[in-house]
PDB file of C-alpha atoms in Angstrom:
ATOM      1  CA  UNK A   1      72.378  77.441 -32.784  1.00 63.00           C
ATOM      2  CA  UNK A   2      70.804  73.975 -32.444  1.00 70.00           C
ATOM      3  CA  UNK A   3      70.197  71.780 -35.510  1.00 74.00           C
ATOM      4  CA  UNK A   4      70.287  74.870 -37.759  1.00 91.00           C
ATOM      5  CA  UNK A   5      67.764  76.671 -35.521  1.00 95.00           C
ATOM      6  CA  UNK A   6      68.864  79.927 -33.965  1.00 96.00           C
ATOM      7  CA  UNK A   7      67.575  80.328 -30.409  1.00 97.00           C
ATOM      8  CA  UNK A   8      66.997  83.747 -28.869  1.00 96.00           C
ATOM      9  CA  UNK A   9      65.146  84.862 -25.753  1.00 96.00           C
ATOM     10  CA  UNK A  10      63.996  87.954 -23.880  1.00 94.00           C
ATOM     11  CA  UNK A  11      61.204  89.209 -21.653  1.00 91.00           C
ATOM     12  CA  UNK A  12      59.595  91.392 -24.356  1.00 92.00           C
ATOM     13  CA  UNK A  13      56.773  89.597 -26.141  1.00 92.00           C
ATOM     14  CA  UNK A  14      56.581  89.746 -29.941  1.00 92.00           C
ATOM     15  CA  UNK A  15      53.707  92.020 -30.967  1.00 89.00           C
ATOM     16  CA  UNK A  16      53.632  91.406 -34.695  1.00 92.00           C
ATOM     17  CA  UNK A  17      51.939  87.953 -34.644  1.00 93.00           C
ATOM     18  CA  UNK A  18      48.841  89.452 -33.019  1.00 92.00           C
ATOM     19  CA  UNK A  19      48.809  92.183 -35.649  1.00 91.00           C
ATOM     20  CA  UNK A  20      49.083  89.617 -38.460  1.00 90.00           C
ATOM     21  CA  UNK A  21      46.235  87.553 -36.993  1.00 91.00           C
ATOM     22  CA  UNK A  22      44.009  90.608 -36.590  1.00 91.00           C
ATOM     23  CA  UNK A  23      44.719  91.945 -40.081  1.00 91.00           C
ATOM     24  CA  UNK A  24      44.111  88.464 -41.523  1.00 88.00           C
ATOM     25  CA  UNK A  25      40.668  88.306 -39.921  1.00 90.00           C
ATOM     26  CA  UNK A  26      41.424  85.604 -37.366  1.00 89.00           C
ATOM     27  CA  UNK A  27      40.580  87.897 -34.437  1.00 93.00           C
ATOM     28  CA  UNK A  28      37.744  90.238 -33.557  1.00 92.00           C
ATOM     29  CA  UNK A  29      37.349  92.837 -30.771  1.00 92.00           C
ATOM     30  CA  UNK A  30      35.202  91.925 -27.782  1.00 90.00           C
ATOM     31  CA  UNK A  31      34.473  92.990 -24.222  1.00 89.00           C
ATOM     32  CA  UNK A  32      33.827  91.017 -21.033  1.00 86.00           C
ATOM     33  CA  UNK A  33      31.623  92.229 -18.208  1.00 84.00           C
ATOM     34  CA  UNK A  34      32.401  90.867 -14.772  1.00 72.00           C
ATOM     35  CA  UNK A  35      34.596  87.788 -14.435  1.00 71.00           C
ATOM     36  CA  UNK A  36      34.722  84.186 -15.641  1.00 71.00           C
ATOM     37  CA  UNK A  37      33.809  81.098 -13.636  1.00 73.00           C
ATOM     38  CA  UNK A  38      36.403  80.209 -11.037  1.00 81.00           C
ATOM     39  CA  UNK A  39      36.524  76.906  -9.097  1.00 86.00           C
ATOM     40  CA  UNK A  40      36.201  77.260  -5.341  1.00 88.00           C
ATOM     41  CA  UNK A  41      39.244  75.132  -4.573  1.00 92.00           C
ATOM     42  CA  UNK A  42      41.805  72.723  -6.002  1.00 92.00           C
ATOM     43  CA  UNK A  43      39.501  69.732  -5.609  1.00 90.00           C
ATOM     44  CA  UNK A  44      36.753  71.321  -7.706  1.00 91.00           C
ATOM     45  CA  UNK A  45      39.276  72.311 -10.365  1.00 88.00           C
ATOM     46  CA  UNK A  46      40.751  68.796 -10.512  1.00 89.00           C
ATOM     47  CA  UNK A  47      37.292  67.260 -10.807  1.00 90.00           C
ATOM     48  CA  UNK A  48      36.588  69.466 -13.822  1.00 87.00           C
ATOM     49  CA  UNK A  49      39.899  68.705 -15.541  1.00 87.00           C
ATOM     50  CA  UNK A  50      39.389  64.991 -14.937  1.00 86.00           C
ATOM     51  CA  UNK A  51      36.261  65.121 -17.093  1.00 84.00           C
ATOM     52  CA  UNK A  52      37.922  66.642 -20.160  1.00 82.00           C
ATOM     53  CA  UNK A  53      37.734  64.504 -23.284  1.00 81.00           C
ATOM     54  CA  UNK A  54      41.345  63.440 -24.012  1.00 75.00           C
ATOM     55  CA  UNK A  55      40.443  63.044 -27.661  1.00 70.00           C
ATOM     56  CA  UNK A  56      39.953  66.803 -28.028  1.00 69.00           C
ATOM     57  CA  UNK A  57      42.610  68.929 -26.331  1.00 67.00           C
ATOM     58  CA  UNK A  58      45.989  67.176 -26.747  1.00 69.00           C
ATOM     59  CA  UNK A  59      45.428  65.901 -30.315  1.00 73.00           C
ATOM     60  CA  UNK A  60      44.118  69.326 -31.358  1.00 79.00           C
ATOM     61  CA  UNK A  61      47.260  71.014 -30.054  1.00 86.00           C
ATOM     62  CA  UNK A  62      49.500  68.377 -31.626  1.00 89.00           C
ATOM     63  CA  UNK A  63      48.013  68.842 -35.100  1.00 89.00           C
ATOM     64  CA  UNK A  64      49.503  72.324 -35.185  1.00 91.00           C
ATOM     65  CA  UNK A  65      52.631  71.509 -33.197  1.00 93.00           C
ATOM     66  CA  UNK A  66      53.669  68.743 -35.577  1.00 92.00           C
ATOM     67  CA  UNK A  67      54.763  71.259 -38.226  1.00 94.00           C
ATOM     68  CA  UNK A  68      57.109  72.940 -35.718  1.00 97.00           C
ATOM     69  CA  UNK A  69      58.254  69.943 -33.706  1.00 95.00           C
ATOM     70  CA  UNK A  70      61.918  70.327 -34.636  1.00 96.00           C
ATOM     71  CA  UNK A  71      61.949  74.032 -33.803  1.00 97.00           C
ATOM     72  CA  UNK A  72      60.487  73.429 -30.342  1.00 97.00           C
ATOM     73  CA  UNK A  73      62.732  70.421 -29.735  1.00 97.00           C
ATOM     74  CA  UNK A  74      65.759  72.518 -30.667  1.00 97.00           C
ATOM     75  CA  UNK A  75      64.805  75.166 -28.105  1.00 97.00           C
ATOM     76  CA  UNK A  76      64.332  72.572 -25.359  1.00 98.00           C
ATOM     77  CA  UNK A  77      67.677  70.947 -26.152  1.00 97.00           C
ATOM     78  CA  UNK A  78      69.387  74.342 -26.210  1.00 97.00           C
ATOM     79  CA  UNK A  79      68.335  75.213 -22.662  1.00 98.00           C
ATOM     80  CA  UNK A  80      69.079  71.754 -21.291  1.00 98.00           C
ATOM     81  CA  UNK A  81      72.621  72.137 -22.606  1.00 97.00           C
ATOM     82  CA  UNK A  82      73.012  75.784 -21.577  1.00 97.00           C
ATOM     83  CA  UNK A  83      72.008  75.135 -17.954  1.00 98.00           C
ATOM     84  CA  UNK A  84      73.340  71.542 -17.782  1.00 98.00           C
ATOM     85  CA  UNK A  85      69.948  70.256 -16.652  1.00 98.00           C
ATOM     86  CA  UNK A  86      69.366  66.728 -15.318  1.00 98.00           C
ATOM     87  CA  UNK A  87      68.759  64.082 -17.988  1.00 97.00           C
ATOM     88  CA  UNK A  88      67.426  61.177 -15.876  1.00 96.00           C
ATOM     89  CA  UNK A  89      64.600  60.481 -13.449  1.00 95.00           C
ATOM     90  CA  UNK A  90      62.373  63.488 -14.107  1.00 97.00           C
ATOM     91  CA  UNK A  91      58.648  63.907 -13.507  1.00 98.00           C
ATOM     92  CA  UNK A  92      56.502  65.372 -16.271  1.00 98.00           C
ATOM     93  CA  UNK A  93      53.322  66.991 -14.946  1.00 98.00           C
ATOM     94  CA  UNK A  94      50.107  67.322 -16.927  1.00 96.00           C
ATOM     95  CA  UNK A  95      51.387  65.017 -19.668  1.00 96.00           C
ATOM     96  CA  UNK A  96      48.028  64.822 -21.444  1.00 93.00           C
ATOM     97  CA  UNK A  97      46.802  62.137 -23.800  1.00 93.00           C
ATOM     98  CA  UNK A  98      49.808  62.229 -26.130  1.00 94.00           C
ATOM     99  CA  UNK A  99      52.797  62.753 -23.814  1.00 95.00           C
ATOM    100  CA  UNK A 100      54.224  65.332 -26.193  1.00 95.00           C
ATOM    101  CA  UNK A 101      56.737  66.813 -23.761  1.00 97.00           C
ATOM    102  CA  UNK A 102      58.538  63.545 -23.068  1.00 97.00           C
ATOM    103  CA  UNK A 103      58.055  61.736 -26.373  1.00 96.00           C
ATOM    104  CA  UNK A 104      58.488  64.667 -28.743  1.00 95.00           C
ATOM    105  CA  UNK A 105      60.298  67.622 -27.215  1.00 97.00           C
ATOM    106  CA  UNK A 106      62.550  65.886 -24.664  1.00 97.00           C
ATOM    107  CA  UNK A 107      63.291  62.998 -27.025  1.00 94.00           C
ATOM    108  CA  UNK A 108      66.981  62.958 -27.841  1.00 93.00           C
ATOM    109  CA  UNK A 109      67.770  65.290 -24.939  1.00 96.00           C
ATOM    110  CA  UNK A 110      66.927  63.168 -21.877  1.00 97.00           C
ATOM    111  CA  UNK A 111      66.716  59.463 -21.104  1.00 96.00           C
ATOM    112  CA  UNK A 112      62.979  59.546 -21.615  1.00 93.00           C
ATOM    113  CA  UNK A 113      62.356  55.997 -20.386  1.00 93.00           C
ATOM    114  CA  UNK A 114      63.575  57.138 -16.955  1.00 96.00           C
ATOM    115  CA  UNK A 115      60.905  59.857 -16.850  1.00 97.00           C
ATOM    116  CA  UNK A 116      57.564  59.462 -15.064  1.00 97.00           C
ATOM    117  CA  UNK A 117      54.575  61.052 -16.785  1.00 98.00           C
ATOM    118  CA  UNK A 118      51.622  62.175 -14.678  1.00 97.00           C
ATOM    119  CA  UNK A 119      48.160  63.549 -15.415  1.00 96.00           C
ATOM    120  CA  UNK A 120      45.100  64.139 -13.251  1.00 95.00           C
ATOM    121  CA  UNK A 121      42.761  62.867 -15.988  1.00 94.00           C
ATOM    122  CA  UNK A 122      42.582  59.028 -15.918  1.00 94.00           C
ATOM    123  CA  UNK A 123      41.412  58.926 -19.534  1.00 94.00           C
ATOM    124  CA  UNK A 124      44.468  60.913 -20.636  1.00 94.00           C
ATOM    125  CA  UNK A 125      46.733  58.562 -18.679  1.00 96.00           C
ATOM    126  CA  UNK A 126      45.156  55.552 -20.402  1.00 95.00           C
ATOM    127  CA  UNK A 127      45.476  57.121 -23.860  1.00 94.00           C
ATOM    128  CA  UNK A 128      49.114  58.103 -23.303  1.00 96.00           C
ATOM    129  CA  UNK A 129      50.014  54.655 -21.975  1.00 96.00           C
ATOM    130  CA  UNK A 130      48.447  52.977 -25.022  1.00 96.00           C
ATOM    131  CA  UNK A 131      50.296  55.326 -27.349  1.00 95.00           C
ATOM    132  CA  UNK A 132      53.658  54.708 -25.658  1.00 96.00           C
ATOM    133  CA  UNK A 133      53.914  51.094 -24.442  1.00 95.00           C
ATOM    134  CA  UNK A 134      56.582  50.752 -21.786  1.00 92.00           C
ATOM    135  CA  UNK A 135      56.372  54.377 -20.658  1.00 96.00           C
ATOM    136  CA  UNK A 136      55.786  55.030 -16.965  1.00 96.00           C
ATOM    137  CA  UNK A 137      52.462  56.926 -16.949  1.00 97.00           C
ATOM    138  CA  UNK A 138      50.521  57.478 -13.719  1.00 96.00           C
ATOM    139  CA  UNK A 139      47.407  59.256 -12.515  1.00 96.00           C
ATOM    140  CA  UNK A 140      48.137  62.146 -10.156  1.00 95.00           C
ATOM    141  CA  UNK A 141      47.986  65.882  -9.622  1.00 96.00           C
ATOM    142  CA  UNK A 142      50.748  68.433  -9.287  1.00 97.00           C
ATOM    143  CA  UNK A 143      48.584  69.936  -6.542  1.00 97.00           C
ATOM    144  CA  UNK A 144      49.020  66.776  -4.430  1.00 95.00           C
ATOM    145  CA  UNK A 145      52.707  65.915  -4.706  1.00 95.00           C
ATOM    146  CA  UNK A 146      53.053  66.079  -0.909  1.00 92.00           C
ATOM    147  CA  UNK A 147      50.728  63.065  -0.630  1.00 89.00           C
ATOM    148  CA  UNK A 148      52.953  61.007  -2.960  1.00 88.00           C
ATOM    149  CA  UNK A 149      55.950  60.952  -0.591  1.00 87.00           C
ATOM    150  CA  UNK A 150      58.069  62.934  -3.045  1.00 89.00           C
ATOM    151  CA  UNK A 151      59.413  65.465  -0.541  1.00 92.00           C
ATOM    152  CA  UNK A 152      62.958  66.573  -1.479  1.00 92.00           C
ATOM    153  CA  UNK A 153      63.288  63.664  -3.916  1.00 94.00           C
ATOM    154  CA  UNK A 154      63.250  65.012  -7.498  1.00 97.00           C
ATOM    155  CA  UNK A 155      66.001  66.603  -9.545  1.00 97.00           C
ATOM    156  CA  UNK A 156      63.726  67.667 -12.390  1.00 98.00           C
ATOM    157  CA  UNK A 157      60.052  68.485 -13.000  1.00 98.00           C
ATOM    158  CA  UNK A 158      58.942  69.307 -16.538  1.00 98.00           C
ATOM    159  CA  UNK A 159      55.667  70.523 -17.979  1.00 98.00           C
ATOM    160  CA  UNK A 160      54.277  71.407 -21.400  1.00 97.00           C
ATOM    161  CA  UNK A 161      51.543  74.061 -21.331  1.00 96.00           C
ATOM    162  CA  UNK A 162      50.217  72.661 -18.071  1.00 95.00           C
ATOM    163  CA  UNK A 163      50.499  75.342 -15.368  1.00 96.00           C
ATOM    164  CA  UNK A 164      48.149  77.601 -17.323  1.00 93.00           C
ATOM    165  CA  UNK A 165      45.388  75.042 -16.664  1.00 91.00           C
ATOM    166  CA  UNK A 166      45.253  75.847 -12.949  1.00 94.00           C
ATOM    167  CA  UNK A 167      43.828  78.895 -11.252  1.00 91.00           C
ATOM    168  CA  UNK A 168      45.944  78.057  -8.211  1.00 94.00           C
ATOM    169  CA  UNK A 169      49.474  78.565  -9.554  1.00 96.00           C
ATOM    170  CA  UNK A 170      51.018  79.528  -6.180  1.00 96.00           C
ATOM    171  CA  UNK A 171      49.798  76.244  -4.670  1.00 97.00           C
ATOM    172  CA  UNK A 172      51.102  74.255  -7.640  1.00 97.00           C
ATOM    173  CA  UNK A 173      54.607  75.695  -7.590  1.00 98.00           C
ATOM    174  CA  UNK A 174      54.801  75.266  -3.810  1.00 98.00           C
ATOM    175  CA  UNK A 175      53.960  71.569  -4.192  1.00 97.00           C
ATOM    176  CA  UNK A 176      56.576  71.236  -6.936  1.00 98.00           C
ATOM    177  CA  UNK A 177      59.160  73.018  -4.792  1.00 98.00           C
ATOM    178  CA  UNK A 178      58.514  70.624  -1.903  1.00 97.00           C
ATOM    179  CA  UNK A 179      59.040  67.646  -4.217  1.00 97.00           C
ATOM    180  CA  UNK A 180      62.338  68.972  -5.604  1.00 98.00           C
ATOM    181  CA  UNK A 181      65.692  68.410  -3.992  1.00 97.00           C
ATOM    182  CA  UNK A 182      67.653  71.524  -3.143  1.00 97.00           C
ATOM    183  CA  UNK A 183      69.069  72.660  -6.486  1.00 98.00           C
ATOM    184  CA  UNK A 184      66.387  70.770  -8.413  1.00 98.00           C
ATOM    185  CA  UNK A 185      64.686  72.374 -11.412  1.00 98.00           C
ATOM    186  CA  UNK A 186      61.236  73.168 -12.717  1.00 98.00           C
ATOM    187  CA  UNK A 187      61.259  73.474 -16.525  1.00 98.00           C
ATOM    188  CA  UNK A 188      57.973  74.637 -18.074  1.00 98.00           C
ATOM    189  CA  UNK A 189      57.280  75.363 -21.724  1.00 98.00           C
ATOM    190  CA  UNK A 190      54.110  77.223 -22.747  1.00 97.00           C
ATOM    191  CA  UNK A 191      53.473  76.852 -26.452  1.00 96.00           C
ATOM    192  CA  UNK A 192      49.652  77.099 -26.633  1.00 94.00           C
ATOM    193  CA  UNK A 193      47.179  79.800 -25.678  1.00 91.00           C
ATOM    194  CA  UNK A 194      46.688  79.772 -21.900  1.00 91.00           C
ATOM    195  CA  UNK A 195      43.264  79.075 -20.480  1.00 81.00           C
ATOM    196  CA  UNK A 196      40.903  82.037 -20.582  1.00 78.00           C
ATOM    197  CA  UNK A 197      41.149  82.664 -16.856  1.00 82.00           C
ATOM    198  CA  UNK A 198      44.910  83.275 -16.929  1.00 83.00           C
ATOM    199  CA  UNK A 199      44.622  86.575 -18.788  1.00 85.00           C
ATOM    200  CA  UNK A 200      41.801  87.946 -16.686  1.00 86.00           C
ATOM    201  CA  UNK A 201      43.485  87.036 -13.396  1.00 87.00           C
ATOM    202  CA  UNK A 202      46.605  88.943 -14.344  1.00 91.00           C
ATOM    203  CA  UNK A 203      44.637  91.962 -15.574  1.00 90.00           C
ATOM    204  CA  UNK A 204      42.863  92.099 -12.235  1.00 89.00           C
ATOM    205  CA  UNK A 205      46.213  91.824 -10.436  1.00 90.00           C
ATOM    206  CA  UNK A 206      47.334  94.833 -12.505  1.00 92.00           C
ATOM    207  CA  UNK A 207      44.389  96.795 -11.120  1.00 92.00           C
ATOM    208  CA  UNK A 208      42.245  96.635 -14.265  1.00 91.00           C
ATOM    209  CA  UNK A 209      38.478  96.566 -13.859  1.00 89.00           C
ATOM    210  CA  UNK A 210      35.496  95.340 -15.860  1.00 88.00           C
ATOM    211  CA  UNK A 211      34.642  95.687 -18.693  1.00 90.00           C
ATOM    212  CA  UNK A 212      37.767  94.038 -20.046  1.00 90.00           C
ATOM    213  CA  UNK A 213      38.535  94.688 -23.703  1.00 91.00           C
ATOM    214  CA  UNK A 214      39.951  91.789 -25.654  1.00 91.00           C
ATOM    215  CA  UNK A 215      40.680  90.151 -28.981  1.00 92.00           C
ATOM    216  CA  UNK A 216      39.062  86.740 -29.514  1.00 91.00           C
ATOM    217  CA  UNK A 217      39.337  84.094 -32.196  1.00 88.00           C
ATOM    218  CA  UNK A 218      36.482  83.421 -34.602  1.00 80.00           C
ATOM    219  CA  UNK A 219      35.359  79.915 -33.585  1.00 75.00           C
ATOM    220  CA  UNK A 220      32.233  77.788 -33.506  1.00 72.00           C
ATOM    221  CA  UNK A 221      32.708  76.982 -29.827  1.00 69.00           C
ATOM    222  CA  UNK A 222      30.172  78.323 -27.296  1.00 67.00           C
ATOM    223  CA  UNK A 223      32.918  79.879 -25.172  1.00 75.00           C
ATOM    224  CA  UNK A 224      35.214  82.559 -26.641  1.00 78.00           C
ATOM    225  CA  UNK A 225      38.918  81.872 -27.006  1.00 85.00           C
ATOM    226  CA  UNK A 226      40.899  84.951 -26.069  1.00 89.00           C
ATOM    227  CA  UNK A 227      44.134  85.898 -27.791  1.00 92.00           C
ATOM    228  CA  UNK A 228      44.856  89.215 -26.084  1.00 94.00           C
ATOM    229  CA  UNK A 229      43.585  91.844 -23.668  1.00 93.00           C
ATOM    230  CA  UNK A 230      43.983  95.617 -23.589  1.00 92.00           C
ATOM    231  CA  UNK A 231      44.805  97.563 -20.449  1.00 91.00           C
ATOM    232  CA  UNK A 232      43.269 100.920 -19.609  1.00 90.00           C
ATOM    233  CA  UNK A 233      46.332 102.761 -20.977  1.00 92.00           C
ATOM    234  CA  UNK A 234      45.867 101.136 -24.392  1.00 89.00           C
ATOM    235  CA  UNK A 235      48.645  98.540 -24.083  1.00 92.00           C
ATOM    236  CA  UNK A 236      47.813  95.153 -25.593  1.00 92.00           C
ATOM    237  CA  UNK A 237      49.046  91.949 -23.985  1.00 94.00           C
ATOM    238  CA  UNK A 238      48.637  88.445 -25.366  1.00 95.00           C
ATOM    239  CA  UNK A 239      47.216  85.838 -23.031  1.00 95.00           C
ATOM    240  CA  UNK A 240      50.663  84.240 -23.142  1.00 96.00           C
ATOM    241  CA  UNK A 241      52.318  87.395 -21.853  1.00 96.00           C
ATOM    242  CA  UNK A 242      49.764  87.779 -19.078  1.00 96.00           C
ATOM    243  CA  UNK A 243      50.382  84.172 -18.050  1.00 96.00           C
ATOM    244  CA  UNK A 244      54.160  84.766 -18.071  1.00 97.00           C
ATOM    245  CA  UNK A 245      53.699  87.742 -15.756  1.00 96.00           C
ATOM    246  CA  UNK A 246      51.485  85.686 -13.480  1.00 95.00           C
ATOM    247  CA  UNK A 247      54.262  83.116 -13.157  1.00 97.00           C
ATOM    248  CA  UNK A 248      56.710  85.912 -12.328  1.00 96.00           C
ATOM    249  CA  UNK A 249      54.524  87.118  -9.475  1.00 96.00           C
ATOM    250  CA  UNK A 250      53.973  83.596  -8.158  1.00 97.00           C
ATOM    251  CA  UNK A 251      57.705  82.832  -7.989  1.00 98.00           C
ATOM    252  CA  UNK A 252      58.434  86.122  -6.209  1.00 97.00           C
ATOM    253  CA  UNK A 253      55.685  85.472  -3.664  1.00 97.00           C
ATOM    254  CA  UNK A 254      56.854  81.887  -3.111  1.00 98.00           C
ATOM    255  CA  UNK A 255      60.431  82.898  -2.387  1.00 98.00           C
ATOM    256  CA  UNK A 256      61.784  79.367  -2.612  1.00 98.00           C
ATOM    257  CA  UNK A 257      63.053  79.474  -6.192  1.00 98.00           C
ATOM    258  CA  UNK A 258      65.798  81.182  -8.135  1.00 98.00           C
ATOM    259  CA  UNK A 259      64.220  82.045 -11.486  1.00 98.00           C
ATOM    260  CA  UNK A 260      66.823  81.493 -14.191  1.00 98.00           C
ATOM    261  CA  UNK A 261      64.522  82.087 -17.151  1.00 97.00           C
ATOM    262  CA  UNK A 262      60.951  83.226 -17.709  1.00 98.00           C
ATOM    263  CA  UNK A 263      61.169  84.537 -21.248  1.00 98.00           C
ATOM    264  CA  UNK A 264      59.711  84.550 -24.707  1.00 98.00           C
ATOM    265  CA  UNK A 265      61.862  82.267 -26.833  1.00 98.00           C
ATOM    266  CA  UNK A 266      62.181  82.192 -30.615  1.00 97.00           C
ATOM    267  CA  UNK A 267      63.555  79.155 -32.417  1.00 97.00           C
ATOM    268  CA  UNK A 268      63.912  79.811 -36.146  1.00 96.00           C
ATOM    269  CA  UNK A 269      65.862  79.040 -39.287  1.00 96.00           C
ATOM    270  CA  UNK A 270      65.989  80.292 -42.865  1.00 93.00           C
ATOM    271  CA  UNK A 271      63.951  78.422 -45.480  1.00 93.00           C
ATOM    272  CA  UNK A 272      63.705  78.739 -49.276  1.00 91.00           C
ATOM    273  CA  UNK A 273      61.006  80.849 -50.884  1.00 89.00           C
ATOM    274  CA  UNK A 274      59.108  83.957 -49.825  1.00 90.00           C
ATOM    275  CA  UNK A 275      56.561  82.546 -47.372  1.00 93.00           C
ATOM    276  CA  UNK A 276      57.506  82.450 -43.717  1.00 94.00           C
ATOM    277  CA  UNK A 277      55.763  80.059 -41.348  1.00 95.00           C
ATOM    278  CA  UNK A 278      55.396  81.048 -37.709  1.00 96.00           C
ATOM    279  CA  UNK A 279      54.098  79.089 -34.725  1.00 96.00           C
ATOM    280  CA  UNK A 280      52.674  81.393 -32.075  1.00 95.00           C
ATOM    281  CA  UNK A 281      50.555  80.137 -29.137  1.00 90.00           C
ATOM    282  CA  UNK A 282      49.360  77.165 -31.222  1.00 92.00           C
ATOM    283  CA  UNK A 283      48.503  79.263 -34.285  1.00 92.00           C
ATOM    284  CA  UNK A 284      50.189  78.457 -37.599  1.00 94.00           C
ATOM    285  CA  UNK A 285      50.780  81.761 -39.409  1.00 93.00           C
ATOM    286  CA  UNK A 286      51.883  81.663 -43.035  1.00 92.00           C
ATOM    287  CA  UNK A 287      52.774  85.109 -44.322  1.00 88.00           C
ATOM    288  CA  UNK A 288      54.897  86.929 -46.857  1.00 87.00           C
ATOM    289  CA  UNK A 289      57.982  88.414 -45.247  1.00 76.00           C
ATOM    290  CA  UNK A 290      61.193  90.095 -46.232  1.00 70.00           C
ATOM    291  CA  UNK A 291      63.824  87.677 -47.468  1.00 75.00           C
ATOM    292  CA  UNK A 292      65.000  85.338 -46.212  1.00 88.00           C
ATOM    293  CA  UNK A 293      61.836  83.498 -45.260  1.00 93.00           C
ATOM    294  CA  UNK A 294      61.774  81.854 -41.842  1.00 94.00           C
ATOM    295  CA  UNK A 295      60.412  78.702 -40.241  1.00 96.00           C
ATOM    296  CA  UNK A 296      60.073  79.681 -36.592  1.00 96.00           C
ATOM    297  CA  UNK A 297      58.327  78.951 -33.309  1.00 97.00           C
ATOM    298  CA  UNK A 298      57.637  81.277 -30.390  1.00 97.00           C
ATOM    299  CA  UNK A 299      57.075  79.934 -26.888  1.00 97.00           C
ATOM    300  CA  UNK A 300      57.451  80.924 -23.232  1.00 98.00           C
ATOM    301  CA  UNK A 301      60.164  79.010 -21.404  1.00 98.00           C
ATOM    302  CA  UNK A 302      60.375  79.075 -17.615  1.00 98.00           C
ATOM    303  CA  UNK A 303      63.253  77.589 -15.651  1.00 98.00           C
ATOM    304  CA  UNK A 304      63.413  77.875 -11.873  1.00 98.00           C
ATOM    305  CA  UNK A 305      65.821  76.248  -9.419  1.00 98.00           C
ATOM    306  CA  UNK A 306      64.936  75.379  -5.831  1.00 98.00           C
ATOM    307  CA  UNK A 307      67.023  77.369  -3.371  1.00 98.00           C
TER     308      UNK A 307
END
């Protein structure tokens, strides 16, 4: 228990939030023919990410996160204590425009002013630096850590919903491994819906073929936002679960890490009343539940140690 929040974890994803969202009309069935756009290489991917408007993504995520900040912070603190993780001199990758990992979820757990925050988008770096005067915020890519003379130099690399942004996960975790000292850690927390490509890539790795059947959110955006995909045997997997499995495969293929945790984590506590409030992949679900009501957050936490 951490600050009244009970922390539990396991590799079985919770199915009921998807059911609640579908029954509440947030989701609709859809099908995808073929595959989505995929960048040719890391450079093309980085160029695209560098053009994202920092006033859209990070603040949008944070508007929902803010109601569950303590629950997520409690989970982060729990695992830092459980595994006695380093508290100084870390590198946060993909910090975004608001630096939420360092300034919200690691706050109170690490010496955050000793952390370096890094993002490939110069506009995000500028916004984060303005928001947190005195913080060490730099422009850089987790795909290019070798070029920064970081070989075997870091005890800790952290990331908040950042590895889902790349379609080249094996390359990213290899670069991170090279930058870590032997025994150093990669700590990644996925609390928002992964990018659309993450789910499709894992389905294809599972041998699934087009058309791909999915559940998408009702939005006004031109591109659909996928919540889940169905396999040919009728099993339904959230995009978060498919991303978690993709990480599993990448670590096995890399061979240079000991994976200590790659699980769904729940951080929850009892609250008065009859309405529970659940954070699930950046959705805020308010629903009637059996007593006692809960204030809870679900996330995917990955912890890997360099061999």
